[in-house]
CSV table of C-alpha atoms in Angstrom, one decimal:
chain,number,residue,atom,x,y,z
A,265,UNK,CA,72.7,155.2,119.1
A,266,UNK,CA,71.2,152.7,121.5
A,267,UNK,CA,72.1,153.2,125.1
A,268,UNK,CA,70.9,151.2,128.1
A,269,UNK,CA,69.0,152.7,131.1
A,270,UNK,CA,67.6,150.8,134.0
A,271,UNK,CA,63.8,150.8,134.4
A,272,UNK,CA,62.4,153.1,137.0
A,273,UNK,CA,58.7,152.7,136.2
A,274,UNK,CA,56.7,155.9,135.8
A,275,UNK,CA,53.6,156.6,133.9
A,276,UNK,CA,54.9,160.2,133.4
A,277,UNK,CA,57.8,159.2,131.2
A,278,UNK,CA,57.1,158.2,127.6
A,279,UNK,CA,54.8,159.2,124.8
A,280,UNK,CA,51.4,160.5,126.1
A,281,UNK,CA,50.2,160.7,122.5
A,282,UNK,CA,50.8,157.0,121.9
A,283,UNK,CA,49.4,156.0,125.3
A,284,UNK,CA,46.2,157.9,124.5
A,285,UNK,CA,45.9,156.5,121.0
A,286,UNK,CA,46.2,152.9,122.4
A,287,UNK,CA,43.7,153.5,125.1
A,288,UNK,CA,41.3,154.8,122.5
A,289,UNK,CA,42.0,151.9,120.2
A,290,UNK,CA,42.5,154.5,117.4
A,291,UNK,CA,44.8,153.1,114.7
A,292,UNK,CA,45.0,156.4,112.9
A,293,UNK,CA,46.1,158.2,116.1
A,294,UNK,CA,48.6,155.4,116.8
A,295,UNK,CA,50.1,156.1,113.3
A,296,UNK,CA,50.3,159.8,114.0
A,297,UNK,CA,52.1,159.2,117.3
A,298,UNK,CA,54.6,156.9,115.6
A,299,UNK,CA,55.3,159.4,112.8
A,300,UNK,CA,56.3,162.2,115.1
A,301,UNK,CA,57.0,160.7,118.5
A,302,UNK,CA,59.0,158.4,120.7
A,303,UNK,CA,58.6,154.7,121.7
A,304,UNK,CA,60.3,152.8,124.5
A,305,UNK,CA,62.1,149.6,123.7
A,306,UNK,CA,63.6,147.0,125.9
A,307,UNK,CA,67.3,146.5,125.2
A,308,UNK,CA,70.0,143.9,126.0
A,309,UNK,CA,73.6,144.9,126.7
A,310,UNK,CA,76.7,143.2,125.3
A,311,UNK,CA,80.4,144.0,125.8
A,312,UNK,CA,80.6,146.0,122.7
A,313,UNK,CA,77.1,147.1,121.9
A,314,UNK,CA,73.5,147.4,123.1
A,315,UNK,CA,70.7,145.8,121.0
A,316,UNK,CA,66.9,146.1,120.8
A,317,UNK,CA,65.5,143.1,122.6
A,318,UNK,CA,63.1,140.7,121.0
A,319,UNK,CA,60.9,138.2,122.9
A,320,UNK,CA,59.7,134.7,121.9
A,321,UNK,CA,56.4,133.1,122.6
A,322,UNK,CA,54.2,136.1,123.6
A,323,UNK,CA,51.5,134.6,121.5
A,324,UNK,CA,51.3,131.1,120.0
A,325,UNK,CA,49.4,132.6,117.0
A,326,UNK,CA,51.6,133.3,115.1
A,327,UNK,CA,54.6,131.8,116.8
A,328,UNK,CA,58.0,133.3,116.6
A,329,UNK,CA,59.9,136.4,117.8
A,330,UNK,CA,58.0,139.5,118.7
A,331,UNK,CA,59.1,143.2,119.2
A,332,UNK,CA,57.3,144.8,122.1
A,333,UNK,CA,57.1,148.6,122.0
A,334,UNK,CA,56.0,150.6,125.0
A,335,UNK,CA,54.2,154.0,125.5
A,336,UNK,CA,55.6,154.6,129.0
A,337,UNK,CA,58.3,153.2,131.3
A,338,UNK,CA,55.5,152.0,133.6
A,339,UNK,CA,54.2,149.8,130.8
A,340,UNK,CA,57.7,148.4,130.2
A,341,UNK,CA,58.0,147.7,134.0
A,342,UNK,CA,54.7,145.9,134.1
A,343,UNK,CA,55.8,143.7,131.1
A,344,UNK,CA,59.2,142.9,132.4
A,345,UNK,CA,57.9,142.1,135.9
A,346,UNK,CA,60.6,140.1,137.7
A,347,UNK,CA,62.9,139.9,134.6
A,348,UNK,CA,66.4,140.7,135.9
A,349,UNK,CA,67.3,142.4,132.6
A,350,UNK,CA,65.4,145.6,133.1
A,351,UNK,CA,67.0,148.1,130.7
A,352,UNK,CA,65.5,150.3,128.0
A,353,UNK,CA,66.0,153.1,125.6
A,354,UNK,CA,63.9,155.9,124.1
A,355,UNK,CA,64.0,155.9,120.3
A,356,UNK,CA,62.2,157.9,117.6
A,357,UNK,CA,59.6,155.6,116.1
A,358,UNK,CA,60.6,156.7,112.6
A,359,UNK,CA,64.2,155.6,113.3
A,360,UNK,CA,63.0,152.0,113.8
A,361,UNK,CA,62.5,151.6,110.0
A,362,UNK,CA,66.0,150.4,109.3
A,363,UNK,CA,65.9,147.9,112.2
A,364,UNK,CA,62.4,146.6,111.1
A,365,UNK,CA,63.6,146.2,107.5
A,366,UNK,CA,66.6,144.2,108.5
A,367,UNK,CA,64.7,142.0,110.9
A,368,UNK,CA,61.4,141.6,109.0
A,369,UNK,CA,62.0,137.9,108.3
A,370,UNK,CA,62.6,137.3,112.0
A,371,UNK,CA,59.9,139.4,113.7
A,372,UNK,CA,56.5,137.8,113.6
A,373,UNK,CA,54.6,140.7,115.2
A,374,UNK,CA,55.1,144.1,116.7
A,375,UNK,CA,53.1,144.5,120.0
A,376,UNK,CA,52.3,147.8,121.7
A,377,UNK,CA,52.1,147.7,125.5
A,378,UNK,CA,51.7,143.9,125.7
A,379,UNK,CA,51.0,143.9,129.5
A,380,UNK,CA,48.2,146.4,129.1
A,381,UNK,CA,44.5,145.8,128.5
A,382,UNK,CA,44.9,148.1,125.5
A,383,UNK,CA,47.6,146.0,123.9
A,384,UNK,CA,47.7,146.3,120.1
A,385,UNK,CA,49.5,143.9,117.6
A,386,UNK,CA,50.6,144.8,114.1
A,387,UNK,CA,52.7,143.3,111.4
A,388,UNK,CA,56.1,144.7,110.5
A,389,UNK,CA,54.7,145.9,107.2
A,390,UNK,CA,51.9,147.8,109.0
A,391,UNK,CA,54.5,149.6,111.2
A,392,UNK,CA,56.7,150.4,108.2
A,393,UNK,CA,53.7,151.9,106.4
A,394,UNK,CA,52.8,154.0,109.5
A,395,UNK,CA,56.2,155.5,109.8
A,396,UNK,CA,57.0,156.0,106.1
A,397,UNK,CA,55.9,158.7,103.7
A,398,UNK,CA,53.8,158.0,100.6
A,399,UNK,CA,57.0,157.4,98.5
A,400,UNK,CA,58.0,154.6,100.9
A,401,UNK,CA,60.9,156.5,102.5
A,402,UNK,CA,61.2,156.6,106.3
A,403,UNK,CA,60.0,159.8,107.7
A,404,UNK,CA,62.7,162.1,109.1
A,405,UNK,CA,63.1,162.4,112.8
A,406,UNK,CA,60.7,164.8,114.5
A,407,UNK,CA,61.8,168.5,114.4
A,408,UNK,CA,64.1,169.8,117.1
A,409,UNK,CA,67.3,167.7,116.5
A,410,UNK,CA,68.4,169.1,113.1
A,411,UNK,CA,71.5,171.3,113.5
A,412,UNK,CA,69.9,174.0,111.4
A,413,UNK,CA,66.8,174.4,113.7
A,414,UNK,CA,66.6,177.3,116.0
A,415,UNK,CA,65.4,176.3,119.4
A,416,UNK,CA,62.6,178.3,121.1
A,417,UNK,CA,62.1,176.1,124.2
A,418,UNK,CA,62.5,172.7,125.7
A,419,UNK,CA,59.4,170.7,126.7
A,420,UNK,CA,59.8,168.4,129.7
A,421,UNK,CA,57.4,165.5,130.2
A,422,UNK,CA,56.4,166.3,133.8
A,423,UNK,CA,53.2,164.6,134.9
A,424,UNK,CA,50.2,165.8,136.9
A,425,UNK,CA,52.1,165.3,140.2
A,426,UNK,CA,54.4,168.2,139.4
A,427,UNK,CA,53.3,171.7,140.4
A,428,UNK,CA,54.6,174.0,137.6
A,429,UNK,CA,55.1,177.7,137.8
A,430,UNK,CA,55.7,179.6,134.6
A,431,UNK,CA,58.3,182.2,135.5
A,432,UNK,CA,57.7,184.2,132.3
A,433,UNK,CA,54.1,184.9,133.5
A,434,UNK,CA,54.9,187.8,135.8
A,435,UNK,CA,51.3,188.5,136.6
A,436,UNK,CA,50.3,184.9,137.5
A,437,UNK,CA,53.3,183.4,139.2
A,438,UNK,CA,52.7,185.1,142.6
A,439,UNK,CA,49.3,183.5,142.7
A,440,UNK,CA,50.9,180.1,141.8
A,441,UNK,CA,53.3,180.5,144.7
A,442,UNK,CA,50.4,181.0,147.1
A,443,UNK,CA,48.6,178.0,145.7
A,444,UNK,CA,51.8,175.9,146.2
A,445,UNK,CA,52.2,177.0,149.8
A,446,UNK,CA,48.6,176.1,150.5
A,447,UNK,CA,49.0,172.7,148.8
A,448,UNK,CA,52.2,171.8,150.6
A,449,UNK,CA,51.0,172.8,154.0
A,450,UNK,CA,47.5,171.3,153.7
A,451,UNK,CA,46.8,169.0,156.6
A,452,UNK,CA,49.8,170.1,158.6
A,453,UNK,CA,49.7,172.1,161.8
A,454,UNK,CA,51.7,174.9,160.2
A,455,UNK,CA,51.8,178.3,161.9
A,456,UNK,CA,52.2,181.7,160.2
A,457,UNK,CA,56.0,181.6,160.7
A,458,UNK,CA,56.5,178.4,158.6
A,459,UNK,CA,54.1,179.7,156.0
A,460,UNK,CA,56.0,182.9,155.8
A,461,UNK,CA,59.4,181.1,155.6
A,462,UNK,CA,58.2,178.8,152.8
A,463,UNK,CA,56.7,181.7,150.9
A,464,UNK,CA,59.9,183.7,151.2
A,465,UNK,CA,62.1,180.8,150.2
A,466,UNK,CA,60.0,180.2,147.0
A,467,UNK,CA,60.1,183.9,146.1
A,468,UNK,CA,63.9,183.9,146.6
A,469,UNK,CA,64.1,180.9,144.3
A,470,UNK,CA,62.2,182.8,141.7
A,471,UNK,CA,64.4,185.9,142.0
A,472,UNK,CA,67.5,183.7,141.6
A,473,UNK,CA,65.9,182.0,138.6
A,474,UNK,CA,65.1,185.4,137.0
A,475,UNK,CA,68.8,186.3,137.2
A,476,UNK,CA,69.7,183.2,135.2
A,477,UNK,CA,67.0,183.6,132.6
A,478,UNK,CA,64.7,181.0,134.3
A,479,UNK,CA,61.6,180.1,132.4
A,480,UNK,CA,59.9,177.6,134.7
A,481,UNK,CA,60.1,176.0,138.1
A,482,UNK,CA,58.3,172.9,139.2
A,483,UNK,CA,57.9,170.9,142.4
A,484,UNK,CA,57.1,167.2,142.7
A,485,UNK,CA,54.0,166.8,144.9
A,486,UNK,CA,53.9,163.0,144.8
A,487,UNK,CA,53.4,161.6,148.3
A,488,UNK,CA,52.1,158.7,150.3
A,489,UNK,CA,50.3,158.6,153.6
A,490,UNK,CA,53.6,158.6,155.4
A,491,UNK,CA,56.2,160.3,153.2
A,492,UNK,CA,56.8,162.7,150.4
A,493,UNK,CA,59.7,163.2,148.1
A,494,UNK,CA,61.0,166.7,148.0
A,495,UNK,CA,62.2,167.4,144.5
A,496,UNK,CA,62.2,170.7,142.6
A,497,UNK,CA,63.2,171.6,139.0
A,498,UNK,CA,64.1,174.9,137.4
A,499,UNK,CA,64.6,175.4,133.7
A,500,UNK,CA,66.9,178.1,132.4
A,501,UNK,CA,67.4,179.4,128.9
A,502,UNK,CA,70.8,180.9,127.8
A,503,UNK,CA,71.2,182.0,124.2
A,504,UNK,CA,74.9,182.6,123.7
A,505,UNK,CA,75.3,183.2,120.0
A,506,UNK,CA,77.9,181.5,117.8
A,507,UNK,CA,80.7,179.6,119.6
A,508,UNK,CA,84.0,181.3,119.6
A,509,UNK,CA,87.5,179.8,119.2
A,510,UNK,CA,86.3,176.5,117.7
A,511,UNK,CA,84.9,175.3,121.0
A,512,UNK,CA,81.2,174.6,121.4
A,513,UNK,CA,79.6,176.2,124.4
A,514,UNK,CA,79.0,172.8,126.0
A,515,UNK,CA,82.6,171.8,125.6
A,516,UNK,CA,83.8,175.1,127.1
A,517,UNK,CA,81.4,174.6,130.1
A,518,UNK,CA,82.7,171.1,130.6
A,519,UNK,CA,86.3,172.4,130.7
A,520,UNK,CA,85.4,175.0,133.3
A,521,UNK,CA,83.6,172.5,135.5
A,522,UNK,CA,86.5,170.0,135.2
A,523,UNK,CA,88.9,172.6,136.4
A,524,UNK,CA,87.2,172.6,139.9
A,525,UNK,CA,86.2,168.9,140.3
A,526,UNK,CA,85.9,168.5,144.1
A,527,UNK,CA,83.3,165.8,144.9
A,528,UNK,CA,81.3,166.7,141.8
A,529,UNK,CA,80.3,164.1,139.2
A,530,UNK,CA,80.5,165.1,135.6
A,531,UNK,CA,79.0,163.0,132.8
A,532,UNK,CA,78.6,163.8,129.1
A,533,UNK,CA,76.1,161.9,126.9
A,534,UNK,CA,74.6,161.8,123.4
A,535,UNK,CA,70.8,161.5,123.8
A,536,UNK,CA,67.8,161.6,121.4
A,537,UNK,CA,67.5,165.3,122.4
A,538,UNK,CA,71.1,165.9,121.5
A,539,UNK,CA,74.3,166.4,123.5
A,540,UNK,CA,74.1,167.1,127.2
A,541,UNK,CA,76.3,167.5,130.2
A,542,UNK,CA,75.1,166.2,133.7
A,543,UNK,CA,76.7,167.9,136.7
A,544,UNK,CA,75.9,166.3,140.1
A,545,UNK,CA,77.0,168.1,143.3
A,546,UNK,CA,76.0,168.9,146.9
A,547,UNK,CA,75.6,172.1,148.7
A,548,UNK,CA,74.3,173.5,152.0
A,549,UNK,CA,70.5,173.7,152.7
A,550,UNK,CA,68.5,176.9,152.9
A,551,UNK,CA,69.2,179.2,155.8
A,552,UNK,CA,65.6,180.7,155.4
A,553,UNK,CA,64.2,177.2,156.2
A,554,UNK,CA,66.8,176.6,158.9
A,555,UNK,CA,68.1,173.6,157.0
A,556,UNK,CA,71.8,174.5,156.8
A,557,UNK,CA,72.7,171.1,158.3
A,558,UNK,CA,70.8,169.2,155.5
A,559,UNK,CA,72.9,168.8,152.3
A,560,UNK,CA,71.1,169.5,149.1
A,561,UNK,CA,71.7,167.3,146.1
A,562,UNK,CA,71.7,169.2,142.8
A,563,UNK,CA,71.6,167.5,139.4
A,564,UNK,CA,72.2,170.0,136.6
A,565,UNK,CA,71.6,169.0,133.0
A,566,UNK,CA,73.1,171.3,130.4
A,567,UNK,CA,71.6,170.7,127.0
A,568,UNK,CA,73.1,172.1,123.8
A,569,UNK,CA,70.7,174.0,121.5
A,570,UNK,CA,70.3,172.1,118.2
A,571,UNK,CA,72.1,174.9,116.3
A,572,UNK,CA,74.8,175.0,119.1
A,573,UNK,CA,74.1,178.7,119.8
A,574,UNK,CA,73.1,178.4,123.4
A,575,UNK,CA,72.4,176.1,126.4
A,576,UNK,CA,69.4,175.1,128.3
A,577,UNK,CA,69.9,174.2,131.9
A,578,UNK,CA,67.5,171.9,133.7
A,579,UNK,CA,68.4,171.9,137.4
A,580,UNK,CA,66.9,169.4,139.9
A,581,UNK,CA,67.4,169.8,143.7
A,582,UNK,CA,66.5,167.6,146.6
A,583,UNK,CA,67.5,167.2,150.3
A,584,UNK,CA,67.3,163.4,149.8
A,585,UNK,CA,71.0,162.9,149.1
A,586,UNK,CA,71.0,159.2,150.3
A,587,UNK,CA,68.5,158.5,147.4
A,588,UNK,CA,71.0,159.9,144.9
A,589,UNK,CA,70.9,156.9,142.5
A,590,UNK,CA,67.1,156.5,142.4
A,591,UNK,CA,66.6,160.3,141.9
A,592,UNK,CA,69.2,160.4,139.2
A,593,UNK,CA,67.3,157.6,137.4
A,594,UNK,CA,64.1,159.6,137.6
A,595,UNK,CA,65.6,162.9,136.4
A,596,UNK,CA,67.6,161.1,133.7
A,597,UNK,CA,64.3,159.7,132.3
A,598,UNK,CA,62.6,163.1,132.3
A,599,UNK,CA,65.5,164.9,130.5
A,600,UNK,CA,66.1,162.1,128.0
A,601,UNK,CA,62.4,162.2,127.1
A,602,UNK,CA,62.4,166.0,126.6
A,603,UNK,CA,61.9,167.6,123.2
A,604,UNK,CA,62.9,170.8,121.5
A,605,UNK,CA,60.4,173.4,120.4
A,606,UNK,CA,61.9,174.9,117.2
A,607,UNK,CA,61.1,177.7,114.8
A,608,UNK,CA,62.8,176.1,111.8
A,609,UNK,CA,66.0,177.0,110.1
A,610,UNK,CA,67.7,180.1,111.4
A,611,UNK,CA,68.5,182.2,108.3
A,612,UNK,CA,71.8,183.3,110.0
A,613,UNK,CA,73.0,179.7,110.3
A,614,UNK,CA,75.4,178.8,107.5
């Protein structure tokens, strides 16, 4: 299913394998990235559907319509520049086979990252060969979305400007907390009281995450000379077993949240990762940091395990409530580009 998303350019969101292969001018690695990974496509929205977007005249040789594919949303943003139609979707490269087959008489070339110095062009037949098996059949989608696969974890495409703490590493996480405090207070005239308060708040977050089967927490450290965006993420893992009463766990959770709507925003979606529920709400700031007067925006993403036997919660929090729309675009991109780590078919699954 093609769904439109506005561009919020970030080099962190996309396929690092494809980006590295293009930078290395390695066609074999490009093929491997296509066989198992994602690409980003520009899309155009109609009243009743959303279509992959073709472009004309990118190159006079050969003339005709071309299909640009992108390794990151940053590459897509560079290509679209001032184009007012700035929407995209993530698709499994292997799932493009049907579209390419039907449009092979229309598409003159496929071009990867056309605005990049590492742009690569290929014929439709070359791409079909790269994403097909030796028998000529399109390769199945990458593992992690089959309903017989047992999920072990969820990988999030967080870049180098996220400081990640593995909550399952009981021995190492205390050291990581100290590293984060040093990093966040570097260059500031911060006394021992602020350092202690920040350390206590981080440890409290970890204790709360432990109670909810938290596996990882991360903090965005991206900043300019004058400002920084405070955004944190915690990922929880909740195996729940078979659904009871004919209601999947995600549907039951949605019913419970809808029973107490308040000012909350509840959205369900079908994404390449599977079904998810996004719950956006506000709460009071931390008393430990004397920030009770600052509302905290929380965006919770509940993702259904491929075998529907549990839920993964990816929870983002920020005090920047006025930036709600922009932050939602960033967190949407991260979650939509996530992928399941699976162990294969669960023998207990019918």
